[in-house]
Tab-separated table of C-alpha atoms in Angstrom:
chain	number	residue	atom	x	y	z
M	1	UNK	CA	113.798	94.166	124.795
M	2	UNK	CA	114.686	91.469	122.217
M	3	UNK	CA	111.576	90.714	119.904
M	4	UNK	CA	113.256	87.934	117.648
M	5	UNK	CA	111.939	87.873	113.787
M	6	UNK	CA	107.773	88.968	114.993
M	7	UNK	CA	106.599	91.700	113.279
M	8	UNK	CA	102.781	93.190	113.736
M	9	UNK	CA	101.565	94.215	110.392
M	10	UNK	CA	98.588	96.712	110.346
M	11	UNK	CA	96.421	96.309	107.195
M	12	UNK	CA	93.593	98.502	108.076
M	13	UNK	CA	91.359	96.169	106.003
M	14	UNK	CA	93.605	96.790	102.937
M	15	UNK	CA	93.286	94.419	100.062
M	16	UNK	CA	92.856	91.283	101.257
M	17	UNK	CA	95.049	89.332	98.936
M	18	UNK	CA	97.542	92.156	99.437
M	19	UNK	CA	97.710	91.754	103.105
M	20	UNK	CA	97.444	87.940	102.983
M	21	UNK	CA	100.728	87.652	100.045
M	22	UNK	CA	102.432	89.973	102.082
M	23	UNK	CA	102.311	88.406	105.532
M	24	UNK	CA	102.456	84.760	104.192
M	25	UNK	CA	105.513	86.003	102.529
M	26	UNK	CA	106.875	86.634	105.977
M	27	UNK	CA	105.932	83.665	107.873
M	28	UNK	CA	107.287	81.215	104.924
M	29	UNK	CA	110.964	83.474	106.046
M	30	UNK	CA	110.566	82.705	109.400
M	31	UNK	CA	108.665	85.168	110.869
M	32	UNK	CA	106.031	85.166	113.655
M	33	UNK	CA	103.372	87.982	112.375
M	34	UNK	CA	100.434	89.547	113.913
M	35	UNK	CA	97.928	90.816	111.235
M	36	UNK	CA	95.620	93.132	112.597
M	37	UNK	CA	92.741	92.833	109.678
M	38	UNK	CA	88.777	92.971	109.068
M	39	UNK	CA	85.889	90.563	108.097
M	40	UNK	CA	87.824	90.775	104.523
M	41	UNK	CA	90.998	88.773	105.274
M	42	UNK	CA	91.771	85.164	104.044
M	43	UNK	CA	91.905	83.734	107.221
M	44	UNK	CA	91.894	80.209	105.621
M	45	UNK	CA	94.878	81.167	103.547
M	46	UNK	CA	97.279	82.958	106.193
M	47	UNK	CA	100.344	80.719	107.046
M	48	UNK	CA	100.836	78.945	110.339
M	49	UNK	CA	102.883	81.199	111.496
M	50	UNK	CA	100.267	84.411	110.706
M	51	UNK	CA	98.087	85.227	113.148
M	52	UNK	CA	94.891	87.071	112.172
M	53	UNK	CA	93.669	89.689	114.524
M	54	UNK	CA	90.077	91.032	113.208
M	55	UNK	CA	90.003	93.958	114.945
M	56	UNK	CA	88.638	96.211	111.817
M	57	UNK	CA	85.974	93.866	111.583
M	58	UNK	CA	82.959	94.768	108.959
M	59	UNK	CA	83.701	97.374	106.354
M	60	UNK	CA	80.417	96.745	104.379
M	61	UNK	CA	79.670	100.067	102.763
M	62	UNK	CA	76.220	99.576	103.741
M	63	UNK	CA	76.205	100.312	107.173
M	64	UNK	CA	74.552	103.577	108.099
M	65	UNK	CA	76.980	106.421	108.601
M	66	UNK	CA	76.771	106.111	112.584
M	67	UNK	CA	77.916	102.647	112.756
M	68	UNK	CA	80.828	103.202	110.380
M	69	UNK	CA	82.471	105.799	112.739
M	70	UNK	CA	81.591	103.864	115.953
M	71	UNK	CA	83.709	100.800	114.100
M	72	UNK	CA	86.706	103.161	113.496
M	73	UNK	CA	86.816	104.564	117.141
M	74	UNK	CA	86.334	101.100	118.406
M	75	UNK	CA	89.135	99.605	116.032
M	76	UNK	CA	91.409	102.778	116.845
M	77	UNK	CA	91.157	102.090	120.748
M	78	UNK	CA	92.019	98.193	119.904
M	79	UNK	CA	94.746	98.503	117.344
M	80	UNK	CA	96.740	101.305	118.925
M	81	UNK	CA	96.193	99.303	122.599
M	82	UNK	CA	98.094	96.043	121.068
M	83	UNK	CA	100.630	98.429	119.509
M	84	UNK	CA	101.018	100.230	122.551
M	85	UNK	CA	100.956	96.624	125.046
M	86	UNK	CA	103.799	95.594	122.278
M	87	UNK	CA	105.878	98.274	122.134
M	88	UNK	CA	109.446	97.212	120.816
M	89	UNK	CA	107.817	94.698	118.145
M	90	UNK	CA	108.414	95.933	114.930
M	91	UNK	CA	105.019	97.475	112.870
M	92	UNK	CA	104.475	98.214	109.711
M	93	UNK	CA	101.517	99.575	108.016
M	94	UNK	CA	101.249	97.585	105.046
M	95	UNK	CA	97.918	99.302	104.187
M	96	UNK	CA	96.156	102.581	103.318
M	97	UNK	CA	94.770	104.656	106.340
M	98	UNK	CA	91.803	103.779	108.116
M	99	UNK	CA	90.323	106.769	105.996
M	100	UNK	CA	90.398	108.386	102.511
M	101	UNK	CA	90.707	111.605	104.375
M	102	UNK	CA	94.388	112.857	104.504
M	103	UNK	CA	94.095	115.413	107.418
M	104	UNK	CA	92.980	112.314	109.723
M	105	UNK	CA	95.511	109.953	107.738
M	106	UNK	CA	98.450	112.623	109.247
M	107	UNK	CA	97.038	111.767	112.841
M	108	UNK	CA	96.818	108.322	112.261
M	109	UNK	CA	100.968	108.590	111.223
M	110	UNK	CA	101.495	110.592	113.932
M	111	UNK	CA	99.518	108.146	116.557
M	112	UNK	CA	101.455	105.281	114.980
M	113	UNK	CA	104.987	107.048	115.538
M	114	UNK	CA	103.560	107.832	119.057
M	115	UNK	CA	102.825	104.512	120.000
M	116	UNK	CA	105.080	102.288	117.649
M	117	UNK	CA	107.864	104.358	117.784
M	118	UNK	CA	109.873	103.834	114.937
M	119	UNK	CA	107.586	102.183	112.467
M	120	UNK	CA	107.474	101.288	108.798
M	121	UNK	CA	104.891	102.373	106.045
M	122	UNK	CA	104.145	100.781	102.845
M	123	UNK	CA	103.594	103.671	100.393
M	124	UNK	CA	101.407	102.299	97.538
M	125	UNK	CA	101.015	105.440	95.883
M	126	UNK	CA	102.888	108.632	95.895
M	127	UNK	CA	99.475	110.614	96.017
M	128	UNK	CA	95.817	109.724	96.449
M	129	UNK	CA	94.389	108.674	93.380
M	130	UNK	CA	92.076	111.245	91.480
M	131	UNK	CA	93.619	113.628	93.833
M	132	UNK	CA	96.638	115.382	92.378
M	133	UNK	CA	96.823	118.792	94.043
M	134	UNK	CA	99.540	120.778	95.942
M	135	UNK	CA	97.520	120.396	99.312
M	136	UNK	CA	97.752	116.517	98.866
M	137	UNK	CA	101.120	116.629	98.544
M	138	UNK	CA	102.018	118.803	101.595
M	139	UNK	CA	100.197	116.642	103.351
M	140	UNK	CA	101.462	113.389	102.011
M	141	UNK	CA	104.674	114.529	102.403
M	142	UNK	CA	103.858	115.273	106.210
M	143	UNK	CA	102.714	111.372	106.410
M	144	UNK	CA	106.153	110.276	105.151
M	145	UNK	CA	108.078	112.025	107.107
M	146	UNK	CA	106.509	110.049	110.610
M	147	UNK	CA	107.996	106.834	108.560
M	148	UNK	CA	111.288	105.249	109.981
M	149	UNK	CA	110.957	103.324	106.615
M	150	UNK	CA	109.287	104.106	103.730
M	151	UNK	CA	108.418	100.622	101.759
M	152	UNK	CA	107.895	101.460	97.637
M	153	UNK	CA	107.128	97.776	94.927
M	154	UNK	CA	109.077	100.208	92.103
M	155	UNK	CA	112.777	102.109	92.136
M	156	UNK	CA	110.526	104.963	90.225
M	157	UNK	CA	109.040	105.472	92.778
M	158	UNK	CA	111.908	105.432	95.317
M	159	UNK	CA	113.590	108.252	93.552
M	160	UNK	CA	110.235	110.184	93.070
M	161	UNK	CA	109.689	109.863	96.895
M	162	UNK	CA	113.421	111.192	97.184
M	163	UNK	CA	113.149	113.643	94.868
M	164	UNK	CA	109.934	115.071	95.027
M	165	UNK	CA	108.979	114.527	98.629
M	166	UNK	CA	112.359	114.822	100.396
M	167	UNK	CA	112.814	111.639	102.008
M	168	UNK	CA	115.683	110.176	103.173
M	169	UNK	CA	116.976	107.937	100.358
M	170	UNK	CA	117.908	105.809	103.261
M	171	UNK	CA	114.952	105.588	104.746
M	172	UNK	CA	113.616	104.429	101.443
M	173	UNK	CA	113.700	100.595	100.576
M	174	UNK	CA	112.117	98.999	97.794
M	175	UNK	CA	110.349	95.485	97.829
M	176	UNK	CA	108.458	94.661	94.383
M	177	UNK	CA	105.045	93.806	94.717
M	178	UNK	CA	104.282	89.952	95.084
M	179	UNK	CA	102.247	87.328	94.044
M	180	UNK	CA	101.240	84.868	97.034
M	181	UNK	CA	100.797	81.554	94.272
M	182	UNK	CA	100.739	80.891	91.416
M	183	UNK	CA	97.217	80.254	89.561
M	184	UNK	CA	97.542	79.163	85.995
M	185	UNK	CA	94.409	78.491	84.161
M	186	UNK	CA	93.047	74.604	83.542
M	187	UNK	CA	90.476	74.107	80.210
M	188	UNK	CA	88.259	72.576	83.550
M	189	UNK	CA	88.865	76.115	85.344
M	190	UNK	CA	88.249	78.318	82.228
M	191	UNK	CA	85.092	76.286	80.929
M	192	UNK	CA	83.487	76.327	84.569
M	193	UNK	CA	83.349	80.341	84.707
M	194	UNK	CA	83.098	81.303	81.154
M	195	UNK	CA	79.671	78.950	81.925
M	196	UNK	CA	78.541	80.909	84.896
M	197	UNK	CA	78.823	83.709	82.281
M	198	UNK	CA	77.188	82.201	79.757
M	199	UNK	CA	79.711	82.764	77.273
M	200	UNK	CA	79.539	80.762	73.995
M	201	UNK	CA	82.950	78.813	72.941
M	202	UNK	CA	83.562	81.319	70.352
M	203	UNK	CA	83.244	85.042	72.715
M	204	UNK	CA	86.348	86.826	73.524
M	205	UNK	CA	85.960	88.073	76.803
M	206	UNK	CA	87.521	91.431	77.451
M	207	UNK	CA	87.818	91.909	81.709
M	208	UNK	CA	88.120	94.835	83.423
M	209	UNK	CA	88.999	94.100	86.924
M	210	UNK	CA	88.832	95.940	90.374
M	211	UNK	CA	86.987	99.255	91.952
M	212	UNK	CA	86.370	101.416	89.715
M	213	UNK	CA	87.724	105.251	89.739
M	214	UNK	CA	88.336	108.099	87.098
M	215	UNK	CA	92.302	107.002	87.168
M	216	UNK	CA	90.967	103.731	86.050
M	217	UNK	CA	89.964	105.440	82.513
M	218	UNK	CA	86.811	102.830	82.127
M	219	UNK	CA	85.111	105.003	80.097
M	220	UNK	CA	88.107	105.172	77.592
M	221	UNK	CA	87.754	101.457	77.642
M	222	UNK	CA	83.765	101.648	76.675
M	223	UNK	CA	84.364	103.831	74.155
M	224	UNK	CA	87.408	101.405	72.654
M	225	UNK	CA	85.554	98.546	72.710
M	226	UNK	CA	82.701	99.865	70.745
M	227	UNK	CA	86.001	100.310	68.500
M	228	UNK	CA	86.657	97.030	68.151
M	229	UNK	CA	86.467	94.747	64.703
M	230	UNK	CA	83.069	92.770	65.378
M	231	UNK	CA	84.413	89.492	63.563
M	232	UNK	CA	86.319	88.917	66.840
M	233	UNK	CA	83.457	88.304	68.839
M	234	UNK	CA	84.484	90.078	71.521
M	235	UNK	CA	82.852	91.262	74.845
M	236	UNK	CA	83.532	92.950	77.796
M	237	UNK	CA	82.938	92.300	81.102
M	238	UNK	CA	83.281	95.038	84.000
M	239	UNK	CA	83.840	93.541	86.997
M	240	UNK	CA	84.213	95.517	90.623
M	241	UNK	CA	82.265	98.293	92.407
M	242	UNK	CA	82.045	101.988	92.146
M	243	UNK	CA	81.498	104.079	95.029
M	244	UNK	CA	81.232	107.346	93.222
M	245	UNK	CA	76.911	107.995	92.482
M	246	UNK	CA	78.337	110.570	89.660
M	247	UNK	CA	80.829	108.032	87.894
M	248	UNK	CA	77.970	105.344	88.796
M	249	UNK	CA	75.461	107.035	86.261
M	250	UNK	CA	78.325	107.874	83.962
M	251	UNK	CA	79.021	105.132	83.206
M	252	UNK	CA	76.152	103.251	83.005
M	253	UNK	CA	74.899	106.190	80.346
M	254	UNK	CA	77.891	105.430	78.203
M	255	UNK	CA	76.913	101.358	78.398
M	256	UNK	CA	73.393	102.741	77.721
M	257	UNK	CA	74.326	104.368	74.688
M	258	UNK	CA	77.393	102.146	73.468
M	259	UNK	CA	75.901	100.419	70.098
M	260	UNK	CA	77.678	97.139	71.536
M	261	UNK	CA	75.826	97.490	74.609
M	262	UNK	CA	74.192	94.017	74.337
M	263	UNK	CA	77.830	92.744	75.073
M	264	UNK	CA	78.882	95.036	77.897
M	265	UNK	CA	78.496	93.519	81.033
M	266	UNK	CA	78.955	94.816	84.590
M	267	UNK	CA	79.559	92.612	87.650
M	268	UNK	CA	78.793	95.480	89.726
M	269	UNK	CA	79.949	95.291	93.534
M	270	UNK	CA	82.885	93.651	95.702
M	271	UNK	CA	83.890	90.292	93.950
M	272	UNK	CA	84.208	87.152	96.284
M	273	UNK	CA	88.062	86.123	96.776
M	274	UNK	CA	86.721	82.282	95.219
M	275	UNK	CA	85.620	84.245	91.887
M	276	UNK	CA	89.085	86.424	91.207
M	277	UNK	CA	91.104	83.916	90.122
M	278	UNK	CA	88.097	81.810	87.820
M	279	UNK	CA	87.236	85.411	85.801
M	280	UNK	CA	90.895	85.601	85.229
M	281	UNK	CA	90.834	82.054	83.533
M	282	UNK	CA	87.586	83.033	81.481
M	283	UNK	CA	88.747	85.977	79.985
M	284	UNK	CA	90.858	86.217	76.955
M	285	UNK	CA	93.050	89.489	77.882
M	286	UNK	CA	92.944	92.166	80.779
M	287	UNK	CA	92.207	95.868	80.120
M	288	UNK	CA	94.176	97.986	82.175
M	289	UNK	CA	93.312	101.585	80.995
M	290	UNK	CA	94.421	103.566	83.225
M	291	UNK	CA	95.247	107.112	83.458
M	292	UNK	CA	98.170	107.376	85.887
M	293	UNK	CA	98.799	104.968	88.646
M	294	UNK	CA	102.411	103.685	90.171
M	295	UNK	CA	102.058	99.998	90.427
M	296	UNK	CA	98.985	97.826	90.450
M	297	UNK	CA	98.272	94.403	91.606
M	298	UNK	CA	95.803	93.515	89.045
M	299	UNK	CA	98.424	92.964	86.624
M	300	UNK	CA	100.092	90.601	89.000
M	301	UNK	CA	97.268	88.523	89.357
M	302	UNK	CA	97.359	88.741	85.641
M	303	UNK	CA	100.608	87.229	85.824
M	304	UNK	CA	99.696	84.713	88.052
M	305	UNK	CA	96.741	83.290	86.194
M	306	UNK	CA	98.312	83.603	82.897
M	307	UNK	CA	95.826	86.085	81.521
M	308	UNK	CA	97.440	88.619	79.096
M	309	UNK	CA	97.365	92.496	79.145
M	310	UNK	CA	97.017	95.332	77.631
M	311	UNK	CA	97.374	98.280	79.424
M	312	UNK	CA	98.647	102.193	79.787
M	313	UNK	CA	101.573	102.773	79.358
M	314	UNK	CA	101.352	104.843	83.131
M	315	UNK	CA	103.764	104.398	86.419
M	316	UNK	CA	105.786	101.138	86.171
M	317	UNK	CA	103.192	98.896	84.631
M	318	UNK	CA	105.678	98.198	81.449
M	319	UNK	CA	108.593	96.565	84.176
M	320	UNK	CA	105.753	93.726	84.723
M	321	UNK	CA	104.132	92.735	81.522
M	322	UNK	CA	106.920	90.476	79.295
M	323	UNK	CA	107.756	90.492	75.983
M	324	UNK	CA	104.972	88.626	73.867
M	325	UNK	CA	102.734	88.648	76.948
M	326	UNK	CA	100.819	91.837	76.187
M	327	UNK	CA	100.374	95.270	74.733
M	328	UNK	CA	101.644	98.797	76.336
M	329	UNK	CA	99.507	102.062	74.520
M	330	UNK	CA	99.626	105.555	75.455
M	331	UNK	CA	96.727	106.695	78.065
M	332	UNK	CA	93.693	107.700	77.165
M	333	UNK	CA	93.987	106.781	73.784
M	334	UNK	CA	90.881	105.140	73.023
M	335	UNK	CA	92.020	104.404	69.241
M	336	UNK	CA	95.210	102.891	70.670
M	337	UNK	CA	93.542	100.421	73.387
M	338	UNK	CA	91.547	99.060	70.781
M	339	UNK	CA	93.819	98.173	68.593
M	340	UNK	CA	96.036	96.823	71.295
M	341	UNK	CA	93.325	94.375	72.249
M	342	UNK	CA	92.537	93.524	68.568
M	343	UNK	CA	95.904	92.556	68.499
M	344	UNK	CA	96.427	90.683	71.796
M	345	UNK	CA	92.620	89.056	70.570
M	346	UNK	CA	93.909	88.368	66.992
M	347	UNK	CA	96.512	86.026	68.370
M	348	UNK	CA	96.569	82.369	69.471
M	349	UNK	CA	96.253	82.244	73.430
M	350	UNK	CA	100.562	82.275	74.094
M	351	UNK	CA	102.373	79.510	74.265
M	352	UNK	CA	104.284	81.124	76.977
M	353	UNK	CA	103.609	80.362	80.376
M	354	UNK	CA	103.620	83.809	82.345
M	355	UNK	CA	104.078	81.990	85.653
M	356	UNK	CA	107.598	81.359	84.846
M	357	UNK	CA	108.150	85.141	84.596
M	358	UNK	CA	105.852	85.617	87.370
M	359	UNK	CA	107.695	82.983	89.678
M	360	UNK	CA	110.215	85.420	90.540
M	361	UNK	CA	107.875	88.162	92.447
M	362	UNK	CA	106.665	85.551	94.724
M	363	UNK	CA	106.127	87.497	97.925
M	364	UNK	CA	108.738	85.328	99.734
M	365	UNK	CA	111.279	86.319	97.381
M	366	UNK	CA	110.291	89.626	97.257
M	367	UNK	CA	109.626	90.886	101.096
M	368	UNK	CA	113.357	89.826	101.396
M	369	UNK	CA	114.958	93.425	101.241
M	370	UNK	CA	112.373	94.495	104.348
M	371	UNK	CA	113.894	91.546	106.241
M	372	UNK	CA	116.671	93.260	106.295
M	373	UNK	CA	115.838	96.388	106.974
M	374	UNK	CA	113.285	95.619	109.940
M	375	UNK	CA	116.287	95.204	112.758
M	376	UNK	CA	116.461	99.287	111.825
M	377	UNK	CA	112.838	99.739	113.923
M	378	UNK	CA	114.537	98.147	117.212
M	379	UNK	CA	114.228	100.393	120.112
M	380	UNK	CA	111.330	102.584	119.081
């Protein structure tokens, strides 16, 4: 049957500005999309012509163990059942799997090329983070292979996925990560949060932004700031949770015992959606040191608020950070991170406005390629 330009996208409570750019980025094309997300989406900032299914519904990590897996069977029966009831509409998983366990992740492809047919996946990252190994990638590969399309933000990663994994080239398509708008800082916007902090007019603030993981290299970034030249003022704030009890204490032993500690902060826990974009306009440069990763979209919110970066020089990150915008040092390189800071903190704030450069991975510039390719999922 004939479907027109509708599309369902299944987020599985992914990132909720990720799923939000994304389908936004569809509608403004013309597209009728069903979003099957959680609790977490933006509901007030999906596009008329997005329509939110909460299906996942609460993913709060404090619900006891019982209740967790009683919401995943429950969200299973009612996500496949509108896949299933809508066979022939495109779907594409724009999000990780339900779970961070990759034996049930291969069921979930194989449920979703059951039910869906042929069916797209958004691959985010070649392999689990923190979880390099040969079994990961036998079974990752597995996942891929269920894929009509595989979606990658970074040609890197379209020829690793080639490659490495075996895929299809043409089965491989490659949409850049977007930005859904742009959100350049005001002195009204800056002043408001850097108050909430209580940060005096002369701090540099030093961010470090999202869930934290041993990828992330947060530690490295502890031990670089205590690195850094105390006439800059500078301080760092840590801001996102950490589910991991062992990197938990870790870290809070190295704050413990940093001799800067008295200027370490850590906004510890999930970060409301209003607050992103305000600790982007307080801070004075984003710390991004990380120890391998493809693509990230912390440094595109970077780009969107005009905050500048300095990060590993890992994956693709250097494609997205411009010329005079920000500092690229080798990872975990504690030495090197501080002095890229130092530099990036020595400077006037640019005169550059990164939203020019970011303007061009808007996500309804940059979902175009998938346009293209969705007619290729017709007919299961």
């Amino acid at each position: 049957m004939s479907t027109g330009r509708r599309i369902i996208l299944l987020a599985h409570g992914f990132q909720p500005e990720y799923e939000a750019g994304y389908a936004n980025g569809l509608a403004r094309n013309g597209w009728t999309v069903t979003l099957i997300g959680s609790d977490m989406s933006l509901a007030d900032r999906l596009h008329a012509g997005v329509r939110l299914l909460n299906l996942r519904g609460s993913q709060s990590p404090a619900r006891p163990r019982w209740r967790k897996v009683a919401n995943l069977l429950r969200y299973w029966l009612q996500c496949y059942g509108h896949v299933l009831r809508h066979r022939g509409s495109p779907v594409h998983m724009i999000g990780n799997f339900s779970t961070g366990n990759l034996r049930i992740s291969w069921l979930e492809a194989r449920l979703t090329r059951l039910l869906a047919g042929r069916y797209a996946m958004t691959v985010h990252n070649l392999l689990p983070h923190d979880d390099h190994n040969a079994r990961s990638f036998r079974l990752s590969r597995a996942i891929y292979r269920t894929a009509a399309i595989c979606m990658v933000h970074t040609p890197r990663m379209r020829a690793a996925l080639a490659e490495d994994f075996g895929i299809d080239p043409e089965r491989i398509v490659v949409a850049e990560h977007g930005i859904d708008r742009l959100l350049p800082a005001t002195p009204a916007s800056r002043a408001a949060m850097r108050a909430r902090l209580k940060l005096d007019e002369s701090d540099r603030l030093i961010l470090f932004f999202g869930n934290l993981s041993p990828y992330k290299g947060a530690d490295v970034l502890i031990d670089a700031f205590d690195r850094i030249e105390p006439t800059l003022n500078a301080r760092l704030l840590i801001a996102g949770r950490c589910r991991s009890g062992d990197l938990r204490n870790a870290l809070r032993s190295r704050i413990a015992t940093s001799p800067r500690r008295e200027r370490i902060e850590w906004m510890e826990g999930y970060i409301a959606e209003a607050d992103v974009a305000p600790l982007f306009h307080a801070a004075d440069v984003l710390a991004m040191p990380y120890r391998h990763i493809d693509q990230s979209g912390v440094v595109f919110m970077a780009l969107a608020t005009g905050l500048r970066v300095v990060a590993s020089d890992v994956g693709s990150l250097r494609d997205y950070i411009p010329d005079g915008f920000g500092r690229m040092v080798p990872p975990g390189d504690e030495a090197a991170l501080a002095r890229g800071i130092e530099a990036v903190l020595g400077d006037a704030r640019s005169a550059a406005d990164p939203t020019v450069f970011a303007s061009r991975y808007l996500w309804s510039e940059t979902v175009k390629p998938m346009l293209a390719a969705y007619p290729r999922l017709a007919g299961g």
